[in-house]
Coordinates of C-alpha atoms and ligand atoms in Angstrom, one line a residue:
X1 CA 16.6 9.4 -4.3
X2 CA 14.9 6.2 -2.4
X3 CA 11.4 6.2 -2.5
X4 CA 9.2 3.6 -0.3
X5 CA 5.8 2.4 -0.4
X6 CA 4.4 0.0 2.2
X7 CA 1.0 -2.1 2.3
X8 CA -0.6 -4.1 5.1
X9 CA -1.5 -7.8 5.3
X10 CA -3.6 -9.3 7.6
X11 CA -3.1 -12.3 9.5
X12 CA -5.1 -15.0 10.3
X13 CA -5.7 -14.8 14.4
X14 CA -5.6 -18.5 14.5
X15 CA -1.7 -18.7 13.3
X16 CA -0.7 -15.2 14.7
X17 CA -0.6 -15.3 18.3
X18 CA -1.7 -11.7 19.5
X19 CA -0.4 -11.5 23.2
X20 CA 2.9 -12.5 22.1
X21 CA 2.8 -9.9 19.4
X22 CA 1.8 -7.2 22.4
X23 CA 5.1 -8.2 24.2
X24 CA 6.9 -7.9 20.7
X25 CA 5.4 -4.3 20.3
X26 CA 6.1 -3.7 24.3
X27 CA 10.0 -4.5 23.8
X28 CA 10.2 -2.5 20.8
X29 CA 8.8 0.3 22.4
X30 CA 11.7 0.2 25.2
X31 CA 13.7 -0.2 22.3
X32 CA 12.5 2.5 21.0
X33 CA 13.0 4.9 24.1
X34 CA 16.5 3.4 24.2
X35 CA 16.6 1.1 27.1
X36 CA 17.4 -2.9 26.6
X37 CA 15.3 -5.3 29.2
X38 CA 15.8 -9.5 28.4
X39 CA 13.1 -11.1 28.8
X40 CA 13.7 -14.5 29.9
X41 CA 10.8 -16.1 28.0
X42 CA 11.0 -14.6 24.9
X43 CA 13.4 -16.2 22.0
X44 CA 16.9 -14.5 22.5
X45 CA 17.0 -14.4 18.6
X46 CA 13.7 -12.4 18.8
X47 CA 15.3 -9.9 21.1
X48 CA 18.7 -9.4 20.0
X49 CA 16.8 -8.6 16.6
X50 CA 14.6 -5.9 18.4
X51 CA 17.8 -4.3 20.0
X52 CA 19.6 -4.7 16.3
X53 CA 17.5 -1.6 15.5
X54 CA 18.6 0.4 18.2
X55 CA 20.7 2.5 16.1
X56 CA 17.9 2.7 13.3
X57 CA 16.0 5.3 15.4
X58 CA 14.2 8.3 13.3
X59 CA 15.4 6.1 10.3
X60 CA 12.9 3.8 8.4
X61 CA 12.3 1.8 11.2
X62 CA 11.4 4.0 14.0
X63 CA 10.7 6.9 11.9
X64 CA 7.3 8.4 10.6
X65 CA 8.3 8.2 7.0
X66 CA 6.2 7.3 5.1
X67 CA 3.4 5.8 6.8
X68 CA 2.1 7.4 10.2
X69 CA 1.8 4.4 12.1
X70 CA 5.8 3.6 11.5
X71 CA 5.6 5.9 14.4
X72 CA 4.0 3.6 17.3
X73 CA 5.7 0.9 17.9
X74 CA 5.4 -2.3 15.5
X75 CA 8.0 -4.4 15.4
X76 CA 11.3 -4.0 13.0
X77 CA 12.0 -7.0 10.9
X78 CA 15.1 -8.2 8.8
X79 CA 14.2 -9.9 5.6
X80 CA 15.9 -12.2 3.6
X81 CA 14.9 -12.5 -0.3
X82 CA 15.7 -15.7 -2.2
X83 CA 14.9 -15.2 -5.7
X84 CA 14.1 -18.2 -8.3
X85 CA 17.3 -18.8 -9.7
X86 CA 18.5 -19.3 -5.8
X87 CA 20.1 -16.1 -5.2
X88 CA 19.8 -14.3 -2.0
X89 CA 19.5 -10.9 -0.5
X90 CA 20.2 -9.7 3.1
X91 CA 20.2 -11.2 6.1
X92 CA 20.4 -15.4 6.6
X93 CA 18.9 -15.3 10.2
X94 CA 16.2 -12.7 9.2
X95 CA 12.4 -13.7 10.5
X96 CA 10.5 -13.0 7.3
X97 CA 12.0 -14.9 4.3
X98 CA 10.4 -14.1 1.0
X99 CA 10.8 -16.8 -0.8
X100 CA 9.9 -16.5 -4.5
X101 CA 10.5 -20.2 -5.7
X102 CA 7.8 -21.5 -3.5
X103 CA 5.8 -18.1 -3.4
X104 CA 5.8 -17.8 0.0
X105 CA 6.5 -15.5 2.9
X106 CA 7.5 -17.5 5.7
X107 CA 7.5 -16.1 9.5
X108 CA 10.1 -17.1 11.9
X109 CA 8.9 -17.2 15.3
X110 CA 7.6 -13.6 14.7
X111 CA 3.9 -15.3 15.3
X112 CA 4.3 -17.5 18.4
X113 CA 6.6 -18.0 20.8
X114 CA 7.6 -21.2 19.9
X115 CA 11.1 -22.1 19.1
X116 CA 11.2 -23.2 15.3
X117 CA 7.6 -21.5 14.8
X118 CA 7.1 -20.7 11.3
X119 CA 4.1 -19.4 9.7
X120 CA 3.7 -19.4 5.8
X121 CA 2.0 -16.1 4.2
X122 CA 1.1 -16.3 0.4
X123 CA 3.2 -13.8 -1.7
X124 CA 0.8 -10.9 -2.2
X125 CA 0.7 -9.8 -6.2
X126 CA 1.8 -6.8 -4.6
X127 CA 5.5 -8.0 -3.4
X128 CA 6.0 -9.2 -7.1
X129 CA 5.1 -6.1 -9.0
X130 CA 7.6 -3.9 -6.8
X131 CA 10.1 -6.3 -6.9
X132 CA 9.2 -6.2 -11.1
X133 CA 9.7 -2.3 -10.8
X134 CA 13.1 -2.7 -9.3
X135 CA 11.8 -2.4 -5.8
X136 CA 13.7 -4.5 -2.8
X137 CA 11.9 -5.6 0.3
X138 CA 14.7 -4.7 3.3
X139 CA 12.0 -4.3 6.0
X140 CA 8.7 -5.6 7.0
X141 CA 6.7 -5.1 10.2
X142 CA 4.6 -6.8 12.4
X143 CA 1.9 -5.0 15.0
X144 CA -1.5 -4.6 15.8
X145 CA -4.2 -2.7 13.8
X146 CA -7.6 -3.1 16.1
X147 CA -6.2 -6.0 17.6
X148 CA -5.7 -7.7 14.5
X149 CA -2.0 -8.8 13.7
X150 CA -0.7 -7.0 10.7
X151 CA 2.2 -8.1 8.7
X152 CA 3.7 -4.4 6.9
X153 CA 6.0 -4.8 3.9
X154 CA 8.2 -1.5 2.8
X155 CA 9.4 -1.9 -0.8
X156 CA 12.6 0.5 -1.5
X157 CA 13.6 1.7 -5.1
X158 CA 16.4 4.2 -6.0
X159 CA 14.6 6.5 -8.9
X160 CA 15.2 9.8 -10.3
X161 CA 12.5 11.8 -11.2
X162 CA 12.0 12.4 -15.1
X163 CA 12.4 15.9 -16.7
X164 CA 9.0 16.9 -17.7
X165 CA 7.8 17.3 -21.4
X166 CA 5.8 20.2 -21.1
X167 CA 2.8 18.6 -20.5
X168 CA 1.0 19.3 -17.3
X169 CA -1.4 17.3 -15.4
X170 CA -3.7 19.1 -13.0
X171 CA -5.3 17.5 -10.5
X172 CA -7.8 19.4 -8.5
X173 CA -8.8 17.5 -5.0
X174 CA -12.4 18.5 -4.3
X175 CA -14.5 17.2 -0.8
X176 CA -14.6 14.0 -2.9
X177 CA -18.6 15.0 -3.3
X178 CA -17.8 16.9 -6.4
X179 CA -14.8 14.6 -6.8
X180 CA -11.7 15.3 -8.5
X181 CA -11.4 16.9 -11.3
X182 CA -8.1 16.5 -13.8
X183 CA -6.4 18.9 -16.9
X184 CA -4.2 17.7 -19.4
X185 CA -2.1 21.2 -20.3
X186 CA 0.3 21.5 -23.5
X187 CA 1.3 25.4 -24.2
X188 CA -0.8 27.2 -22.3
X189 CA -4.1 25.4 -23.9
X190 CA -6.1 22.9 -21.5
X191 CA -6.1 19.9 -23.8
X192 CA -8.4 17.6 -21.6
X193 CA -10.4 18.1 -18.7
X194 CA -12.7 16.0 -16.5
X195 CA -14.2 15.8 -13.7
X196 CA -14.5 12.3 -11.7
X197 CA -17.3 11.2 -9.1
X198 CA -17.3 7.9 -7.2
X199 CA -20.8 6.6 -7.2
X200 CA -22.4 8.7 -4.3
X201 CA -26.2 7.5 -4.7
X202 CA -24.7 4.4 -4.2
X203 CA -22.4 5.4 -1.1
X204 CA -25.1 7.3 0.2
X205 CA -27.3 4.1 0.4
X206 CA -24.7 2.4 2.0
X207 CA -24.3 4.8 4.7
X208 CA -28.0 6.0 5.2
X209 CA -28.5 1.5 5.5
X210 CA -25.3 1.4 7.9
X211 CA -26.7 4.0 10.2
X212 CA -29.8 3.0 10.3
X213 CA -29.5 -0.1 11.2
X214 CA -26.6 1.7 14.1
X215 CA -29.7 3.3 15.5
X216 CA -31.7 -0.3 15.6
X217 CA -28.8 -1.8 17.1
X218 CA -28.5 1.0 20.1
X219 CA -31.9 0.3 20.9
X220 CA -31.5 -3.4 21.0
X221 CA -27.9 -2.6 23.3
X222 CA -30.5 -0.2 25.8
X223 CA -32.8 -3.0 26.2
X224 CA -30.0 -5.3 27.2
X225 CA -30.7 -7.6 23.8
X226 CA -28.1 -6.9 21.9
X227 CA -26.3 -10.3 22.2
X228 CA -29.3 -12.3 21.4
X229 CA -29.1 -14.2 18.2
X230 CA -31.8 -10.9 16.5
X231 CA -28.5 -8.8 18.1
X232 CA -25.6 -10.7 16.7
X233 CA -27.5 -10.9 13.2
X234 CA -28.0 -7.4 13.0
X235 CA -24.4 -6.4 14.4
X236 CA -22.9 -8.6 12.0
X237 CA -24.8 -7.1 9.1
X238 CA -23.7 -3.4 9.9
X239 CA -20.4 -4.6 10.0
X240 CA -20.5 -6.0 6.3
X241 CA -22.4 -3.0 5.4
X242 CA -19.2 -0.5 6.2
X243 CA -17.1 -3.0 4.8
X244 CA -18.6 -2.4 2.0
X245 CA -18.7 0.9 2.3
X246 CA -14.9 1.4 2.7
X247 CA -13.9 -0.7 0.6
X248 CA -16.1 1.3 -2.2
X249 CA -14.6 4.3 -1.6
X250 CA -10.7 2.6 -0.9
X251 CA -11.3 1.2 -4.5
X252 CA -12.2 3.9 -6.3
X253 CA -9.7 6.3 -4.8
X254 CA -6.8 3.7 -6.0
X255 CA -8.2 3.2 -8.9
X256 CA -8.1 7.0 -9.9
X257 CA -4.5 7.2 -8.7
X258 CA -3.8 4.4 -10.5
X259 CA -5.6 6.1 -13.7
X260 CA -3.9 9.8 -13.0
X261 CA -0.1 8.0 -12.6
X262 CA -0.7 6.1 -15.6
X263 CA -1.3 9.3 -17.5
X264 CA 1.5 11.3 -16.2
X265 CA 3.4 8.6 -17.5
X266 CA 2.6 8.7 -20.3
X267 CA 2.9 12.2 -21.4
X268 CA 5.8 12.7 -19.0
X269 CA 3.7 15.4 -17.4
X270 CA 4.4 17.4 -14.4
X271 CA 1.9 17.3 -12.1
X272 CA 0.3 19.8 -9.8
X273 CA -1.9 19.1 -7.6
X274 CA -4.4 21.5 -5.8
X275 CA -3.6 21.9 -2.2
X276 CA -6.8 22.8 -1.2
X277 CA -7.9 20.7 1.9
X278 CA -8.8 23.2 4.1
X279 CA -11.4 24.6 1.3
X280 CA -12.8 21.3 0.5
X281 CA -13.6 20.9 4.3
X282 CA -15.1 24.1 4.5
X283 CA -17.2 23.1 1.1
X284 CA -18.2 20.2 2.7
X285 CA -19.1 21.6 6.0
X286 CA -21.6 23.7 3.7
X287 CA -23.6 20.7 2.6
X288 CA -26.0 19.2 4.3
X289 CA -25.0 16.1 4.8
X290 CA -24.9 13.7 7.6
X291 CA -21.8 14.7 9.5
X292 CA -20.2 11.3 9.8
X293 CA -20.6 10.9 5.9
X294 CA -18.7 14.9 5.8
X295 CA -16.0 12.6 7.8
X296 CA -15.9 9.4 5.5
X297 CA -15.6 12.1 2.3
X298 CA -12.6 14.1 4.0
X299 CA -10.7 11.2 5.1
X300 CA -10.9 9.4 1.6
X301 CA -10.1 12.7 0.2
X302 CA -6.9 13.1 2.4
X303 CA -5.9 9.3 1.9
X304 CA -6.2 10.1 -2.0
X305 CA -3.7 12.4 -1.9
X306 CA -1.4 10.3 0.1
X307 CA -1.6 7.3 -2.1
X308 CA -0.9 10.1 -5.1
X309 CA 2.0 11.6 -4.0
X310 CA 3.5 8.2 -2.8
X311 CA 3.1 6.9 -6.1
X312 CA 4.1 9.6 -8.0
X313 CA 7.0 9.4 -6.1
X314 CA 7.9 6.2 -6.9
X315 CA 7.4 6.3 -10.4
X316 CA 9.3 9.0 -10.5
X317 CA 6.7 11.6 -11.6
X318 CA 7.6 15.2 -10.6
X319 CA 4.7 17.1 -8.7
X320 CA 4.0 19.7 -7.1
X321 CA 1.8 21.0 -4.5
X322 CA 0.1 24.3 -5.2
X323 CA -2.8 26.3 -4.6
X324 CA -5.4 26.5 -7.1
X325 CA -8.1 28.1 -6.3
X326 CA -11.8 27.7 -7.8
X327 CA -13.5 31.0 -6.3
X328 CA -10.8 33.1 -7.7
X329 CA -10.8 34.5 -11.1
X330 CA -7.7 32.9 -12.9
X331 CA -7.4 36.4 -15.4
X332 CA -8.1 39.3 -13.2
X333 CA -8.2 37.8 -9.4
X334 CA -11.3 38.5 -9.2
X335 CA -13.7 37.1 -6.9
X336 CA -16.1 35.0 -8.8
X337 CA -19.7 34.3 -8.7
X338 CA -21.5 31.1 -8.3
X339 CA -24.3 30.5 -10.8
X340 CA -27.1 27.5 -11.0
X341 CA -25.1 24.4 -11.7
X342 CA -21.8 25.3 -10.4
X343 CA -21.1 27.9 -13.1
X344 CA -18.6 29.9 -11.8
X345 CA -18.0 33.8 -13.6
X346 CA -16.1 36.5 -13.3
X347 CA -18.2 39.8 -13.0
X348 CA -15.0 41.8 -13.9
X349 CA -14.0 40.4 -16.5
X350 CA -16.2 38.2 -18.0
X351 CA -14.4 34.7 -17.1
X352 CA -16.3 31.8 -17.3
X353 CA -15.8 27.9 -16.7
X354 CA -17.3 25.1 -14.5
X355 CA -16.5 25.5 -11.1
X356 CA -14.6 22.4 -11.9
X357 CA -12.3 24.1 -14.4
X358 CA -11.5 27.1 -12.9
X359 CA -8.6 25.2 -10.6
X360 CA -6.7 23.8 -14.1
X361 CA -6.8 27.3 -15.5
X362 CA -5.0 28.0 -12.2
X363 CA -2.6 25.5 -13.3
X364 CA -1.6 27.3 -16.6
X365 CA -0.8 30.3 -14.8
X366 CA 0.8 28.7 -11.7
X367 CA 2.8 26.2 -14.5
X368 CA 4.4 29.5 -16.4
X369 CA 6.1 30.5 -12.7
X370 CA 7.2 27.0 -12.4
X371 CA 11.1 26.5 -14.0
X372 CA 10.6 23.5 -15.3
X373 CA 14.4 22.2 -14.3
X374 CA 14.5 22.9 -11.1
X375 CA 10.8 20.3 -10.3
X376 CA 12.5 17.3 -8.4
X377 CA 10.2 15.5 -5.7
X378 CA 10.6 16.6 -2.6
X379 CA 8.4 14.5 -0.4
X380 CA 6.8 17.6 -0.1
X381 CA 3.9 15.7 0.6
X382 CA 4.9 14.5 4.0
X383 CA 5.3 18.5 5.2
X384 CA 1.5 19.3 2.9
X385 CA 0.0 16.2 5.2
X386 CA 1.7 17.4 8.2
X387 CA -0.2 21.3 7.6
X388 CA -3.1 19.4 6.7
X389 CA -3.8 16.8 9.3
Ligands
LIG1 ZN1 -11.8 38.0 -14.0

């Protein structure tokens, strides 16, 4: 099966010319809704590529697989890939050129509308490890992301998912507060478990600074001084505060995947992972926490599993989504009973674990129902996110 995964580049305002970009986006739209308008200003190259997708609609292109914002309409690109020893792949007049001798990405007339406008991108690590993994770059993208110009890449691979060993890694997505928790499973016997926390006192402070200064800044913005230099300074620093933020939470959320894919790997495991988002909002709702920091936690929590299942996928891991529940008693179904420190027990029979835990002994039992040959991906994740968005 061909599995994708895409990543975003910025570019630099100053070489990317946004308004022409808009009217990029604006014809592919049309495009889009299947009707074909020349623009006499606009590079008939540029246009005749547009309407080359025409046919490519609910495909990669135009359709919402596998990113969301596949869906609006950024503009298709050809690529042509010429590798070091001078070979080439796909199209000769395409207007993104990888080229891997110089390292470069170059832009045809994509950024400006200048005839013979080329902008050169550095190639991204990121390009070069897919391409490593047998990955091919057929399609990029280029659009707007908050009025920034964007540059998307989609890396392809053909892969099969392996047969599993009989190990079983269970991955239980908390509200991110409590993290996630992970099982390693061989015969029934939970082999490892842990439980994993980003650094909340340090997210916390981040967000309590952010806001506060938010509330500083609206007063500043009521008394009309919020574009004096005091204003400016202070918008300037909230800005780099949720940068910060963000980029905490982006980090340690692909660094876990990273981690967890590494280790299914390596054990050839199976992988099931809790499909539990509606709980953790409701466990979150519970808390008494500031509600746009309940936001931050669910969105990082959903964009974990994303970046999971897409790169389970194209490492070939087979996963599934199932529902393991940590309030239930795993033996006797039970409902259990919350004790000080998130000790959960079972009144009827005597069960007793970490809150934590419970979900991986779910695995074991929802693991024997499994038949082990039938577990081939199934981009189930793109019908889980579509229930859980
Ligand atoms: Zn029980």
């Amino acid at each position: 099966m061909i599995v994708r995964r895409t990543i975003l580049i910025k570019l630099s305002k100053d070489k990317c010319d946004v308004n022409y970009i808009l009217r990029l986006m604006a014809l592919t739209n049309l495009a889009y809704r299947g009707f074909e308008i020349w623009i006499p200003d606009i590079p008939k190259t540029m246009q005749h590529h547009i309407y080359g997708f025409k046919n490519f609609k609910g495909s990669l292109v135009f359709g919402a697989v596998p990113k969301r914002w596949l869906a609006s309409t950024w503009v298709p690109l050809k690529t042509l890939r010429v590798y070091p020893d001078g070979s080439r792949k796909g199209d000769g007049g395409a207007p993104v050129v990888f080229d891997f001798k110089s390292n470069v990405i170059k832009l045809h007339q994509i950024c400006g509308n200048k005839r013979g406008f080329v902008v050169e991108v550095p190639m991204p690590r990121w390009v070069v490890d897919r391409i490593k993994e047998g990955g091919d770059i057929k399609f990029a993208m280029i659009g707007l992301k908050d009025n920034e110009p964007y540059l998307a890449l989609v890396a392809e691979r053909e892969v099969e998912p392996y047969q599993p060993s009989g190990y079983i890694l269970a991955v239980d997505v908390n509200s991110w507060r409590y993290g996630i928790a992970w099982g390693l499973i061989k015969d029934g016997t939970i082999i490892k478990w842990k439980s994993e926390t980003p650094n909340l006192r340090e997210i916390d402070n981040l967000y309590n600074l952010s806001e506060e200064l938010s509330r500083e800044y609206g007063k500043l913005k009521r008394l009309g001084l919020d574009k004096t230099v005091e204003g400016k300074k202070l918008w300037k620093k909230i800005k780099k505060l949720r940068k910060r933020l963000y980029a905490k939470l982006r980090d340690y959320a692909q660094k876990l995947v990273y981690r967890l894919v590494r280790k299914a790997l390596r054990h050839k495991a199976l992988v099931i992972i809790d499909d539990m988002i509606e709980e953790s909002r409701r466990e979150l709702l519970e808390m008494k926490l500031p509600s746009g920091l309940k936001k931050l936690y669910l969105m990082y929590t959903k964009r974990f599993v994303k970046l999971l299942a897409t790169q389970l996928e194209w490492y070939g891991v087979p996963y599934e989504f199932k529902r393991l529940p940590s309030t239930i008693c795993p033996i006797c179904q039970h409902e259990l009973t919350q004790l000080p420190g998130r000790i959960m027990i079972c009144e009827n029979c005597g069960f007793k674990a970490p809150r934590d835990k419970v979900p991986i002994h779910w695995a074991i039992k929802v693991a024997k129902s499994l038949n082990f040959g039938q577990c081939f991906l199934t981009h189930e994740y793109t019908r889980y996110l579509r229930r859980a968005l």
